[in-house]
CSV table of C-alpha atoms in Angstrom, one decimal:
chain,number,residue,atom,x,y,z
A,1,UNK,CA,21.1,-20.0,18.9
A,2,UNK,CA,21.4,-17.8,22.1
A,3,UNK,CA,18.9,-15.6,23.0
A,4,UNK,CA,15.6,-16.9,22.3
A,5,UNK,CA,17.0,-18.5,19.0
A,6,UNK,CA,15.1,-18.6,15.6
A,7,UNK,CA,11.8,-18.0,17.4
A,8,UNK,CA,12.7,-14.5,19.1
A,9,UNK,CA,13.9,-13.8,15.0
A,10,UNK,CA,11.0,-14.4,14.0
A,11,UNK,CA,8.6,-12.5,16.3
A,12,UNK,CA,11.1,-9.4,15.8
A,13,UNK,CA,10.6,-9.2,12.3
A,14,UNK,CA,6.8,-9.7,13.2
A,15,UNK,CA,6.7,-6.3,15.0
A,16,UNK,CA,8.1,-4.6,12.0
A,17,UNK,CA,5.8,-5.2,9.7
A,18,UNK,CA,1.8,-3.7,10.1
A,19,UNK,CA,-0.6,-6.6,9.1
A,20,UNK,CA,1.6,-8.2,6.7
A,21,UNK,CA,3.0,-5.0,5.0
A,22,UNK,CA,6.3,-3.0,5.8
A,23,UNK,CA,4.0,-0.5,7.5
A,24,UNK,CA,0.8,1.4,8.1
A,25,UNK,CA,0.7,3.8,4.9
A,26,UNK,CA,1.7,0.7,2.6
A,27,UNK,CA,-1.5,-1.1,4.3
A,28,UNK,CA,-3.4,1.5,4.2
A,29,UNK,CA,-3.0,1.7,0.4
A,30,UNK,CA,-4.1,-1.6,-0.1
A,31,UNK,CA,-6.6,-1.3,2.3
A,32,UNK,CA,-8.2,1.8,0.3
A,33,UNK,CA,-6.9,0.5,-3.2
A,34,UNK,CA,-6.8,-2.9,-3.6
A,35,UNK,CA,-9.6,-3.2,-5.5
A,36,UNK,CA,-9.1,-0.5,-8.2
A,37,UNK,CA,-5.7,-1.8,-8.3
A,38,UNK,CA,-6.5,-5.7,-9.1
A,39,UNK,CA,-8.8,-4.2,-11.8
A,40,UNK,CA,-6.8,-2.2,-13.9
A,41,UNK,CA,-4.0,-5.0,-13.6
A,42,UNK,CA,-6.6,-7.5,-15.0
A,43,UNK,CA,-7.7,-5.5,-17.7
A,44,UNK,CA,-4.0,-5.4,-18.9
A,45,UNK,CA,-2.5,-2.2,-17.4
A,46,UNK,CA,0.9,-2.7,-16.1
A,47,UNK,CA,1.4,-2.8,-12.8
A,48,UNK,CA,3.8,0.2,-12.1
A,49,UNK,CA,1.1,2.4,-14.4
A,50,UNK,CA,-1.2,1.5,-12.2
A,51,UNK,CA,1.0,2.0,-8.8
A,52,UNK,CA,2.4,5.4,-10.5
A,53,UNK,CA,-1.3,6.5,-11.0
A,54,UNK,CA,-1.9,5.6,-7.0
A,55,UNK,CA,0.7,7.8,-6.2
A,56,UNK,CA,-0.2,10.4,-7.8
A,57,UNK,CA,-4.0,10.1,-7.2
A,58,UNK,CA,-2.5,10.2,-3.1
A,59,UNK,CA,0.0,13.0,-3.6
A,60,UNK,CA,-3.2,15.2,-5.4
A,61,UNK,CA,-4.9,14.6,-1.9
A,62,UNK,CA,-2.8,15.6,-0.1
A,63,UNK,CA,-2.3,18.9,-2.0
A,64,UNK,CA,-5.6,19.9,-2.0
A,65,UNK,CA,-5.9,19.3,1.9
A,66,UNK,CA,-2.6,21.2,2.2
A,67,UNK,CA,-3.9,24.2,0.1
A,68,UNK,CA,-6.0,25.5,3.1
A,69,UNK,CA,-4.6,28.5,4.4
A,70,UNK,CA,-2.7,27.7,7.5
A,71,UNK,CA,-4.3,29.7,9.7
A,72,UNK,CA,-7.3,27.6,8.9
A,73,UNK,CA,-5.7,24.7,9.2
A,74,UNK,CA,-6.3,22.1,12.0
A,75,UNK,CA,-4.0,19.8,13.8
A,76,UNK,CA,-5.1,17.0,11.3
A,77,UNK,CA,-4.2,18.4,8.5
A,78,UNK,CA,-1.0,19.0,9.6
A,79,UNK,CA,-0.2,15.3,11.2
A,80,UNK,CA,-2.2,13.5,8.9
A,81,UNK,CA,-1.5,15.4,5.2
A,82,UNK,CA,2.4,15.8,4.8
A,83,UNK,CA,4.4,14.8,1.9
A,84,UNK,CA,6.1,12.2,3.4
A,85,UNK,CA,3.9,10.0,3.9
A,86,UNK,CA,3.8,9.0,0.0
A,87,UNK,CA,7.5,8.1,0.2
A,88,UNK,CA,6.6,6.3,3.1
A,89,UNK,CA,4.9,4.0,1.3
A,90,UNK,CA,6.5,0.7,-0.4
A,91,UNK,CA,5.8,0.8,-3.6
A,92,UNK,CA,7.4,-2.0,-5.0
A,93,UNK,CA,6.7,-4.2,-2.2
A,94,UNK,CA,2.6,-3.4,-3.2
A,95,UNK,CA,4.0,-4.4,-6.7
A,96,UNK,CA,5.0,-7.3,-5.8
A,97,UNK,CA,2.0,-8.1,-3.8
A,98,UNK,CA,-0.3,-7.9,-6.2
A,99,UNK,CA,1.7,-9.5,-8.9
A,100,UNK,CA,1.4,-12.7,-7.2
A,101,UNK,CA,-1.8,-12.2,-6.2
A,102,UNK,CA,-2.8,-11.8,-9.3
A,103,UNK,CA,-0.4,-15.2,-10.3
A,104,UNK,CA,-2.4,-16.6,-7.5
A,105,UNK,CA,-5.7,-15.8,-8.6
A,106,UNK,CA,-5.1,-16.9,-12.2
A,107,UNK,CA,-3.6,-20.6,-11.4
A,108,UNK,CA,-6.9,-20.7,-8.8
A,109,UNK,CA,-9.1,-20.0,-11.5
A,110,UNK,CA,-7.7,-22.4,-14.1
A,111,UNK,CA,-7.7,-25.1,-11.3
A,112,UNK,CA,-11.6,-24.1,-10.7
A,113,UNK,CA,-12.5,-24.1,-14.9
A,114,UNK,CA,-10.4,-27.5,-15.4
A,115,UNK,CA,-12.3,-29.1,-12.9
């Protein structure tokens, strides 16, 4: 393969993820949620409940840091707090995440009680 080969494929798609995830607001999610999330899931909420109820939980942030006036606003807020940056995030690649994490954790466990 020209050009650096499989190698120089490899590192590209290495730059465009952040830490493992598509990007920063998708890690930052499970940064912030992961625990919460792996909770409900295991105390039999369905995984896109729970990812809906993330979203929404974000997007009501947001709101309420967008609800300040804009004169009072600061440079922050207005960076930092915009709509977009919920459809930023990957949803289904989160689901997917944990779903095997969770798989993961269960065939672990079983391993560690058979033993």
């Amino acid at each position: 393969m020209a050009f650096g080969g499989e190698n120089k494929i490899k590192h590209i798609m290495a730059e465009r993820t952040y830490n493992g995830f598509t990007n920063r607001e998708t890690w930052l999610v499970n940064v912030f949620y992961r625990d919460t999330i792996l909770e409900r899931a295991k105390l039999g909420e369905a995984m896109t409940n729970v990812l809906y109820d993330m979203k929404e939980e974000i997007q009501d942030r947001i709101d309420r840091f967008m609800d300040v006036p804009n004169n009072a606003r600061s440079i922050v807020q207005e960076l930092i707090c915009s709509k977009e940056i919920v459809e930023k995030i990957n949803w289904s690649e989160l689901e997917d995440h944990y779903t095997k994490e969770l798989e993961f954790q269960a065939k672990t466990n079983a391993k560690i009680i058979a033993e």
